[in-house]
Short mmCIF file of C-alpha atoms and ligand atoms in Angstrom, two decimals:
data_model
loop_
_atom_site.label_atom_id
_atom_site.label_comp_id
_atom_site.label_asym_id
_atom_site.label_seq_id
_atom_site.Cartn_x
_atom_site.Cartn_y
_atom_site.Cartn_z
CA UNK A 528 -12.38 -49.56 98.14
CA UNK A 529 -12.31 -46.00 97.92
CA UNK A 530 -15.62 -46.03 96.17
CA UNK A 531 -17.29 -47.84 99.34
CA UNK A 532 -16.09 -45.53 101.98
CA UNK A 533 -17.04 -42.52 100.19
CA UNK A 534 -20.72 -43.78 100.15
CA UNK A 535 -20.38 -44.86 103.84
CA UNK A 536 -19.49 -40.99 104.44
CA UNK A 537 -22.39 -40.15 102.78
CA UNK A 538 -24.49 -41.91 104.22
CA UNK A 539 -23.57 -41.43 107.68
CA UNK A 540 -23.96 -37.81 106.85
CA UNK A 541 -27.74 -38.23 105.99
CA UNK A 542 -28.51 -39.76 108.97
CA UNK A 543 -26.44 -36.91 111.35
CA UNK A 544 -29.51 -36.23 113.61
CA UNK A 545 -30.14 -33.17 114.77
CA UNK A 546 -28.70 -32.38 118.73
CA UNK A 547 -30.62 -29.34 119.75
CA UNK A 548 -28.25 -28.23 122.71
CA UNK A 549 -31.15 -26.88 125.40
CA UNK A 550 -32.23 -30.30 125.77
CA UNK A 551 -29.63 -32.65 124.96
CA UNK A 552 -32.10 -35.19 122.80
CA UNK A 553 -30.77 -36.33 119.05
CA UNK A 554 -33.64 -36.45 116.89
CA UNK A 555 -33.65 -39.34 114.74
CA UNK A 556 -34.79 -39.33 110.82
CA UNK A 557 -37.86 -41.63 110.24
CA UNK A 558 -36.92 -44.36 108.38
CA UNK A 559 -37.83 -47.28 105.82
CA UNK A 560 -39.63 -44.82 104.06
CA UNK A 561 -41.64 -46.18 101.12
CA UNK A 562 -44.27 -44.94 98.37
CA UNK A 563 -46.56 -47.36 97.23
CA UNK A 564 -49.23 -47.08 94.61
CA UNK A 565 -52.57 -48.57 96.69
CA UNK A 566 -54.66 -48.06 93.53
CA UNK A 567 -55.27 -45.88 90.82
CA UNK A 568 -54.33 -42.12 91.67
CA UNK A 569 -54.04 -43.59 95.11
CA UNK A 570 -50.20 -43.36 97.24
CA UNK A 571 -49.50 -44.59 100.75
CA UNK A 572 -46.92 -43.26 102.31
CA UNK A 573 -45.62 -45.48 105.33
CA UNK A 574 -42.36 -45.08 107.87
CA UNK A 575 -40.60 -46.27 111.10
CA UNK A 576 -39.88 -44.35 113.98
CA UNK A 577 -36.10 -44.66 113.79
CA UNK A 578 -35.06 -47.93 116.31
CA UNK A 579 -32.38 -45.61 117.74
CA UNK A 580 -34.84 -42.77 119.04
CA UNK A 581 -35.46 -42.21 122.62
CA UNK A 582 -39.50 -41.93 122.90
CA UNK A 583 -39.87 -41.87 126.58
CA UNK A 584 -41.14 -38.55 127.70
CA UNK A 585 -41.98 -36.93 124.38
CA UNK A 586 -44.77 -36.47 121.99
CA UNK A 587 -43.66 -37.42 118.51
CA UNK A 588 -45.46 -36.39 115.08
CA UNK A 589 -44.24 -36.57 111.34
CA UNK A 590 -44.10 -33.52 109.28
CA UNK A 591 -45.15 -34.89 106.18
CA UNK A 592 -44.42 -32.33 102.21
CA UNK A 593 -45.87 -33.20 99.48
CA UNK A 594 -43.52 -31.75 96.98
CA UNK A 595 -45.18 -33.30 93.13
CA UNK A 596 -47.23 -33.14 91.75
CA UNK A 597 -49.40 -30.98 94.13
CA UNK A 598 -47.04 -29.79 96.65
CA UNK A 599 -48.70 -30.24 100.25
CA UNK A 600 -47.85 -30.07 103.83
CA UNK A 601 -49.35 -31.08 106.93
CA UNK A 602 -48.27 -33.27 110.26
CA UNK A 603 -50.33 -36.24 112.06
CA UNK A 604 -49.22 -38.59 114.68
CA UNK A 605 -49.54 -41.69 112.66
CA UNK A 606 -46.67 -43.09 111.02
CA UNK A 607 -48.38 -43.86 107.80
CA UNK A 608 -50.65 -41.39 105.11
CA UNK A 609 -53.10 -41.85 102.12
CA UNK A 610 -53.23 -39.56 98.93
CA UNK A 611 -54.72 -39.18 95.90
CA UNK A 612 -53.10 -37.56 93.41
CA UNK A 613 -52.27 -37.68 89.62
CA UNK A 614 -49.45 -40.55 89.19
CA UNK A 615 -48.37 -39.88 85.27
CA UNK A 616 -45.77 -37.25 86.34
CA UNK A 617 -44.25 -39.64 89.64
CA UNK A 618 -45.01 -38.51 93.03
CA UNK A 619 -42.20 -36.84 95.78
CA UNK A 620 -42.30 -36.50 99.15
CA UNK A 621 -40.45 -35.48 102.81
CA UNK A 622 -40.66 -36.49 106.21
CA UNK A 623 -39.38 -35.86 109.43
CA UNK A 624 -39.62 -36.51 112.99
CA UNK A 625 -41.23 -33.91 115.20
CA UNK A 626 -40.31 -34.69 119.25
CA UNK A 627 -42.37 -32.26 121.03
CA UNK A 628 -41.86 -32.11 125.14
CA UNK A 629 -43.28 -28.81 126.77
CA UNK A 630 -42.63 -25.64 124.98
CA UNK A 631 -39.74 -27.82 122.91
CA UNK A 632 -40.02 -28.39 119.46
CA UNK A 633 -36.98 -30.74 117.83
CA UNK A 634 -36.93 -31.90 114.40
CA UNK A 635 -35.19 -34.51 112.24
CA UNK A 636 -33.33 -33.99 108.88
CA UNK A 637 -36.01 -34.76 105.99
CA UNK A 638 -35.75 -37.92 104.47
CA UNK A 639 -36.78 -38.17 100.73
CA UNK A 640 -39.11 -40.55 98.20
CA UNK A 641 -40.15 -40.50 95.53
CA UNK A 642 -42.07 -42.35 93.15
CA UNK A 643 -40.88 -41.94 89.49
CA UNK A 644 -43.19 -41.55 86.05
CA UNK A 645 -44.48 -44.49 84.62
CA UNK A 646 -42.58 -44.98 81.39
CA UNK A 647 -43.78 -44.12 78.01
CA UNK A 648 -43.00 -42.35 74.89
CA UNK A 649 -43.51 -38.69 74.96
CA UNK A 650 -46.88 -37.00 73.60
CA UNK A 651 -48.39 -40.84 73.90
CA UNK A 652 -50.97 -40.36 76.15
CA UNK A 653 -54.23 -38.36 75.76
CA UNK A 654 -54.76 -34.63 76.01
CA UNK A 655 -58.03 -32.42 76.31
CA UNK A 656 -59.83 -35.26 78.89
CA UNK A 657 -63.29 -33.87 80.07
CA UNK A 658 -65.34 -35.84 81.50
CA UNK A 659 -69.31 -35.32 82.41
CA UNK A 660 -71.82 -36.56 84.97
CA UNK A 661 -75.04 -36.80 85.05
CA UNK A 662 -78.18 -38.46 87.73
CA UNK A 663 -80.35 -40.52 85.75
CA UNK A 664 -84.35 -41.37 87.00
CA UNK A 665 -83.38 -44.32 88.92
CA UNK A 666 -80.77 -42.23 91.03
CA UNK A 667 -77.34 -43.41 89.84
CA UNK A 668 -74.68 -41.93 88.21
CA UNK A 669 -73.72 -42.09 84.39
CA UNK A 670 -70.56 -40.60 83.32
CA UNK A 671 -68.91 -39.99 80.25
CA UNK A 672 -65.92 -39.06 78.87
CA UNK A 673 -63.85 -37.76 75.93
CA UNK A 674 -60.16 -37.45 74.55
CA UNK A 675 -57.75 -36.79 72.41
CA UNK A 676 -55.12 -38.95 71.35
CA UNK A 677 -51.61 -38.06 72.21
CA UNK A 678 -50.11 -35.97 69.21
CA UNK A 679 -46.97 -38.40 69.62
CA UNK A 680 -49.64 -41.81 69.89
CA UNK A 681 -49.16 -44.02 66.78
CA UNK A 682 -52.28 -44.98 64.69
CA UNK A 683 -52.55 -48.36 66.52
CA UNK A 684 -52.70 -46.86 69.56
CA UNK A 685 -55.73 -48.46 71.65
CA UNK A 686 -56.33 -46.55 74.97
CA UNK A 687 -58.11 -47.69 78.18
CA UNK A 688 -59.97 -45.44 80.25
CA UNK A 689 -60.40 -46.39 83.89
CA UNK A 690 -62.29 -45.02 86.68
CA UNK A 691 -61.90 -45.21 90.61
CA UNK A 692 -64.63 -43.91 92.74
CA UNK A 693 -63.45 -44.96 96.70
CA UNK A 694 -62.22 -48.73 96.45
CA UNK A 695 -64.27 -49.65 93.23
CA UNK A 696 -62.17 -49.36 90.01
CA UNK A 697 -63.86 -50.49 86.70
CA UNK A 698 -62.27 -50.10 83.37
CA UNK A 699 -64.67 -48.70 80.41
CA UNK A 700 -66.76 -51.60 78.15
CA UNK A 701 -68.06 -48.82 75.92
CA UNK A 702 -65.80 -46.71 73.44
CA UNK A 703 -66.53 -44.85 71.49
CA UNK A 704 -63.94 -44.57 68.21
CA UNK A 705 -62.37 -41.75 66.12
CA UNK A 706 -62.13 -42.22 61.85
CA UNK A 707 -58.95 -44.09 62.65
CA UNK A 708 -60.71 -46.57 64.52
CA UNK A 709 -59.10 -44.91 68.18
CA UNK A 710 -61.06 -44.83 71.16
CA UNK A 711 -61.76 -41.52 71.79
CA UNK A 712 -65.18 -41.71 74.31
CA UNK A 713 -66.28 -43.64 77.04
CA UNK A 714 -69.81 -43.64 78.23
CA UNK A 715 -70.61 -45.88 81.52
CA UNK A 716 -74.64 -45.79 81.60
CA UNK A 717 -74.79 -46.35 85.55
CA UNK A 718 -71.64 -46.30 87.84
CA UNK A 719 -70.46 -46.77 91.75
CA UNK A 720 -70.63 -43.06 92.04
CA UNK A 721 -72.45 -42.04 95.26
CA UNK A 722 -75.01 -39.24 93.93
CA UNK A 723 -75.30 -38.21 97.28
CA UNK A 724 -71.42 -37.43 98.32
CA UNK A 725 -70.35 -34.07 98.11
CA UNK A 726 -67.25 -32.79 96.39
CA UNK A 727 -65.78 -36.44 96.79
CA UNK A 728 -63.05 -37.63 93.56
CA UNK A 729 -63.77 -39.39 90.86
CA UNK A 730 -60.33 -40.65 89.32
CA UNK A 731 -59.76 -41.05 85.52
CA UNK A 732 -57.00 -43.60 84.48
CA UNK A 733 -55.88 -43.79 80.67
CA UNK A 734 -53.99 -45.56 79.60
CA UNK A 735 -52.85 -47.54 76.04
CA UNK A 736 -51.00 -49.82 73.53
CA UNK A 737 -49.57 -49.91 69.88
CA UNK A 738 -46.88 -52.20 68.30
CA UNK A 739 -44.81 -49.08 67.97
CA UNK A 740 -44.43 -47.49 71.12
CA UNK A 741 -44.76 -47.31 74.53
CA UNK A 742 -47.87 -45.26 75.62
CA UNK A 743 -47.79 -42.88 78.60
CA UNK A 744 -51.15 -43.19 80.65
CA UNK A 745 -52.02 -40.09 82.08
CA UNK A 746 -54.89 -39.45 84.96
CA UNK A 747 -56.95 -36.90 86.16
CA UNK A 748 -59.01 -36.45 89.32
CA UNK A 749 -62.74 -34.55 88.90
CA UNK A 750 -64.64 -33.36 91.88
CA UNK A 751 -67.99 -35.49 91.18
CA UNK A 752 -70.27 -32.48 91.76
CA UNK A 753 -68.18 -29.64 89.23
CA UNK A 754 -68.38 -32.43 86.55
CA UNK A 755 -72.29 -32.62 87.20
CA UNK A 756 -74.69 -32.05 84.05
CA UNK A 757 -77.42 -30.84 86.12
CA UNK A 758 -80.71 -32.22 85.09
CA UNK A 759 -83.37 -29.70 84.00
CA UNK A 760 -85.87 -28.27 85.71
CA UNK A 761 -88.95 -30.00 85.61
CA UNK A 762 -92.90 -28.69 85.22
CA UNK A 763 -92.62 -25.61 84.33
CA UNK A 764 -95.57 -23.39 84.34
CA UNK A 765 -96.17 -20.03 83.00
CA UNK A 766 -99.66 -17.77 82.92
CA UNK A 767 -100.61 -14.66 83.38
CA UNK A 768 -101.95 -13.09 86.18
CA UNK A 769 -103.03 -9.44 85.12
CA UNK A 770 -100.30 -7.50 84.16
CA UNK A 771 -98.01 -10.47 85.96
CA UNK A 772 -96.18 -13.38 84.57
CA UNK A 773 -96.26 -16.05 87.06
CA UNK A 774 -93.85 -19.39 86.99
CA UNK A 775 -93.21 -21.70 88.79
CA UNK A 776 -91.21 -24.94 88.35
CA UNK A 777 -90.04 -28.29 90.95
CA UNK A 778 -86.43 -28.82 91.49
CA UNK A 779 -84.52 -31.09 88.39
CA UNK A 780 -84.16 -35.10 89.22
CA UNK A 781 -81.31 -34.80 92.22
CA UNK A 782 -81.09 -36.19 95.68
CA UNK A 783 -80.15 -32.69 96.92
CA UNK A 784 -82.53 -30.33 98.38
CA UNK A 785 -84.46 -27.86 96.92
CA UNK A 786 -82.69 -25.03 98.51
CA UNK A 787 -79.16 -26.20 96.83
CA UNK A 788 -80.43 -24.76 93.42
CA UNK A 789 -80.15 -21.80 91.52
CA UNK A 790 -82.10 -20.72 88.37
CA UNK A 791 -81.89 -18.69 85.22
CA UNK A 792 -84.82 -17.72 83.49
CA UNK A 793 -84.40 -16.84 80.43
CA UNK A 794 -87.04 -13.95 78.84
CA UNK A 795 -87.13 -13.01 75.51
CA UNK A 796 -89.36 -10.40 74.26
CA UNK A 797 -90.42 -11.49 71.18
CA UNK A 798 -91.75 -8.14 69.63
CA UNK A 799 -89.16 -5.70 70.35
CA UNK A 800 -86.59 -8.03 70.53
CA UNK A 801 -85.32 -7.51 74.65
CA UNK A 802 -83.45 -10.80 75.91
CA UNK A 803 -83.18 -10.52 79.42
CA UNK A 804 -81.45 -13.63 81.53
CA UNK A 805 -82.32 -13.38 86.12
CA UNK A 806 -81.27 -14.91 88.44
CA UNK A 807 -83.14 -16.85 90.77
CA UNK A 808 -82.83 -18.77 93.98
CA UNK A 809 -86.89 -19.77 94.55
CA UNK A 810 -88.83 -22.12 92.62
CA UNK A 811 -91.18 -19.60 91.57
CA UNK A 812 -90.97 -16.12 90.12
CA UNK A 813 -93.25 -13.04 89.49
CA UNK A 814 -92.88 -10.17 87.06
CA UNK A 815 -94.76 -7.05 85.55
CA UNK A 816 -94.62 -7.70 81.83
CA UNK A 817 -96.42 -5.71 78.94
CA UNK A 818 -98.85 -8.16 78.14
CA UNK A 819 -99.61 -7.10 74.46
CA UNK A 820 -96.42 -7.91 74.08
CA UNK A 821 -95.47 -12.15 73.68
CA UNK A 822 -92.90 -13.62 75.32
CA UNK A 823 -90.80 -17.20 75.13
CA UNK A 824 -89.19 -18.25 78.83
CA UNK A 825 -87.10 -20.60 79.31
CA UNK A 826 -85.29 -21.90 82.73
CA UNK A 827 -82.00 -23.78 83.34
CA UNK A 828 -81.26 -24.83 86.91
CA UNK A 829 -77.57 -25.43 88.63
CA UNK A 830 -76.67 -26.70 91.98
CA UNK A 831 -74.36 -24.50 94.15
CA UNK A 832 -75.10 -23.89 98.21
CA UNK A 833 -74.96 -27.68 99.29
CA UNK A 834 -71.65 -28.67 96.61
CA UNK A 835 -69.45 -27.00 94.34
CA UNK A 836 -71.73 -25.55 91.07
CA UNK A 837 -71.80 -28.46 88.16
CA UNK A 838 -72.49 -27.26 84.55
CA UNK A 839 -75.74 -25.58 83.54
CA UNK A 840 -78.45 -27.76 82.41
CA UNK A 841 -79.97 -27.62 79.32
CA UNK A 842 -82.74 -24.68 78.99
CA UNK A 843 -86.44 -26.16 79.83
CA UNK A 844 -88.56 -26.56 77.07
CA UNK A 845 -89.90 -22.95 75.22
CA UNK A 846 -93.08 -21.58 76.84
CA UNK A 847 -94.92 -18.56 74.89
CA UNK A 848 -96.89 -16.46 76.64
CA UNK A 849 -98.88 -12.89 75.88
CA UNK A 850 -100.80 -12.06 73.18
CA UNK A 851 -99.42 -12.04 69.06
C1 NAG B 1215 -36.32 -51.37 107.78
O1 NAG B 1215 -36.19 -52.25 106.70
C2 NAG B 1215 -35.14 -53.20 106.87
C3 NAG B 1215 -35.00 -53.97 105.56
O2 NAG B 1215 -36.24 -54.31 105.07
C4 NAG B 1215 -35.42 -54.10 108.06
O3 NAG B 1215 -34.39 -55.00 108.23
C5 NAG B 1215 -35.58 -53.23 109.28
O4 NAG B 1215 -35.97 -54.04 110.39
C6 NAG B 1215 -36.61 -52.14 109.07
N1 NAG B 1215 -36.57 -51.22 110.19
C7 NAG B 1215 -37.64 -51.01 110.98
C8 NAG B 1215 -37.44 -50.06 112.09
O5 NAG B 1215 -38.69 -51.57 110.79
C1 NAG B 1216 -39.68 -39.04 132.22
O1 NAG B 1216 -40.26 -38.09 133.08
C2 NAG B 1216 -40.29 -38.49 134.42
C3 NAG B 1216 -41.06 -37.45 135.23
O2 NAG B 1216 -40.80 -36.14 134.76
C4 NAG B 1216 -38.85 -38.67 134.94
O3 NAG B 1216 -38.86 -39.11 136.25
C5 NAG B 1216 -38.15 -39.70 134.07
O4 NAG B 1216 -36.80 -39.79 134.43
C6 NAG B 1216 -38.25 -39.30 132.59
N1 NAG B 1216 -37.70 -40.38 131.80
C7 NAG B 1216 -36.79 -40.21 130.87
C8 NAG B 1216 -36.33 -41.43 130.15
O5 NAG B 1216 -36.32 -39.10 130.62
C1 NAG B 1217 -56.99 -29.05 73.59
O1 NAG B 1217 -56.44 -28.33 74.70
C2 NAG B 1217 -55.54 -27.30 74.29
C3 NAG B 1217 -54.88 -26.75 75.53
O2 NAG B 1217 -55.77 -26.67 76.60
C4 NAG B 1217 -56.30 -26.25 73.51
O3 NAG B 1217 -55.44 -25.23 73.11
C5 NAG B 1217 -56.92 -26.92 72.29
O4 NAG B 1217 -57.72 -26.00 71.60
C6 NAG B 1217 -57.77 -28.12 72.68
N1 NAG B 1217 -58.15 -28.82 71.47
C7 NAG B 1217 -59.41 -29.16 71.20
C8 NAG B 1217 -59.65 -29.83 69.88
O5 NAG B 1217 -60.32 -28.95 71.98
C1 NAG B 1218 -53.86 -50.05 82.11
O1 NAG B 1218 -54.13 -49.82 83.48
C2 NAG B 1218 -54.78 -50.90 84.12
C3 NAG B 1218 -55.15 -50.45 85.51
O2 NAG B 1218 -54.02 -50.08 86.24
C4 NAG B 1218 -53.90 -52.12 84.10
O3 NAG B 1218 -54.57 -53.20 84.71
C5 NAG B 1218 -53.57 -52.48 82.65
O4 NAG B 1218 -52.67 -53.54 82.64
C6 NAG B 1218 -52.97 -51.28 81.94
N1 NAG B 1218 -52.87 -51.59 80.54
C7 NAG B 1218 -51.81 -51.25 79.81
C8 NAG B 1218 -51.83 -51.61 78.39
O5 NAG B 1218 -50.85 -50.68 80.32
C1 NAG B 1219 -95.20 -32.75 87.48
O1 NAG B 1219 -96.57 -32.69 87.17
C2 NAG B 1219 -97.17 -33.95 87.05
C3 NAG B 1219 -98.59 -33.76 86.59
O2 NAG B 1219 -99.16 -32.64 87.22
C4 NAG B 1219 -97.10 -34.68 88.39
O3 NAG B 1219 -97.67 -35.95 88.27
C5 NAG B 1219 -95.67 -34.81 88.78
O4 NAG B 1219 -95.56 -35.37 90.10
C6 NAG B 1219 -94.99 -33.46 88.80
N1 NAG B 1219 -93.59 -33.64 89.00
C7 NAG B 1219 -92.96 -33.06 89.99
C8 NAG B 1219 -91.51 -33.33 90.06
O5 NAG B 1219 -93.51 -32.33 90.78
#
């Protein structure tokens, strides 16, 4: 008995709205506030206007906080919010109820959610996840991944790698295994990935099983382009126009534009030994060399002014030039 009224008092205290004095308007907390998990790395947050607020007269907006696992705050006017964010650690947010009406500005109490960690044995799931991209010929997207197993993962342990570009989710059909028979890599040879988005998530989902313990899955999120093996530049010419070294090269196998790449060329005097590395933001390049010297060259390429910069390409093929 006593037990039941003391929840009833604390309940009716979280829902105490707040009664700004000037204009004599309670502010009601939003309710049925829920979290659910839409799809992999994916949350929608959704909530009622509370039944006992007066709307008439007032512009109303949610202030929405993001507390884990990347704390976040922003308003909108709808009464429901998508996110994607890394699940493995659970997910917590706040609301509240914004009634705007001229220069007034009346807020609810917060209410709280949260979503907590999917279970799992500690040290299960995988550590050190990178994950690469690269644009084959045909203009789609391979990607490929590696691990390591959780130092707490059994030697059963069989993990699943997952990923969600947009709506399309599609778990891994190629692993690749460690000396204990693990799957440690994941190579998908063409995926849903969009080679044309920019800075748009890819979402990695691991997770696993053994006969001896639970294993934690664990997820990351990758901007597509900062993951991007950039292909490498491709016919590369070098000669010698009197005391000049010319070059010139075409862009490497990318939907983006010419002008989102960057070079380095890479110049090695091979008789006294000088390495020097430029930068360059053209597809061709002069420079006075000593030309009874000979020289290797070599260019890698990166993409940076139309997305966020990828990792370097490989270096082009050697090219000698200059006498012996
Ligand atoms: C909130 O949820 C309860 C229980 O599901 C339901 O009875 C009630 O109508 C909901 N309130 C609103 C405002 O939708
Ligand atoms: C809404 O505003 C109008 C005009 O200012 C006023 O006549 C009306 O009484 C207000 N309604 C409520 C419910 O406050
Ligand atoms: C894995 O990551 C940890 C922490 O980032 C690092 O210290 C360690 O060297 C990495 N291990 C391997 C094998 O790369
Ligand atoms: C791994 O995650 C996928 C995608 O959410 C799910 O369908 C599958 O049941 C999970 N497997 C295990 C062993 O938890
Ligand atoms: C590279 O050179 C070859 C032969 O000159 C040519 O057919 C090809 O179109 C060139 N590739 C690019 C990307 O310009």
């Amino acid at each position: 008995m006593m037990r039941v009224f003391l929840i009833l008092l604390w309940t009716m205290n979280l829902v105490q709205p707040n009664v700004p004095q000037a204009a004599g308007v309670q502010v009601f907390p939003p309710v049925n506030f829920t979290l659910t998990v839409s799809a992999l790395a994916q949350v929608l947050l959704h909530w009622k206007p509370n039944p006992n607020q007066e709307q008439t007269n007032y512009t109303i907006r949610y202030d929405v906080k993001i507390l884990s696992p990347v704390p976040e705050e922003y308003d909108t006017m709808k009464t429901h919010s998508l996110r994607t964010a890394a699940l493995h650690n659970g997910f917590s947010a706040h609301i509240r109820m914004l009634l705007l009406h001229n220069e007034l500005q009346m807020r609810s109490d917060w209410v709280k959610e949260e979503l907590p960690p999917p279970p799992g044995t500690p040290e299960t799931s995988v550590t050190n996840l990178s994950c690469v991209t690269r644009i084959t010929i045909s203009n789609t997207v391979s990607l490929h991944c590696t691990w390591l197993p959780g130092q707490g993962a059994p030697e059963d342990t069989e993990y699943f790698l997952f990923y969600r570009y947009k709506a399309y989710t599609e778990e891994c059909q190629d692993y690749i295994k460690d000396k204990w028979n693990r799957n440690t890599e994941c190579r998908f040879s063409a995926t849903r990935i969009d080679p044309e988005e920019v800075d748009e998530l890819i979402v990695i989902h691991i997770n696993g099983s053994s006969k001896y313990a639970a294993i934690k899955p664990f997820q990351q999120l990758f901007n597509q382009n900062a993951i991007e093996k950039v292909n490498v530049p491709r016919n590369v010419t070098v000669f010698l126009d009197q005391n000049d070294l010319l070059a010139t090269w075409e862009k490497p196998i990318s939907p983006f534009r010419e002008e989102c790449f960057e070079y380095e060329f890479y110049l090695c005097n091979l008789k006294s030994g000088t390495k020097q590395i430029l930068k360059i933001s053209s597809n061709d390049f002069r420079l006075w060399i000593d030309v009874t010297n000979r020289y290797s060259i070599q260019i890698r390429a990166n993409h940076h002014i139309c997305c966020t910069r990828g990792f370097w390409s490989d270096w082009s093929e050697i090219i000698y030039v200059g006498k012996n």
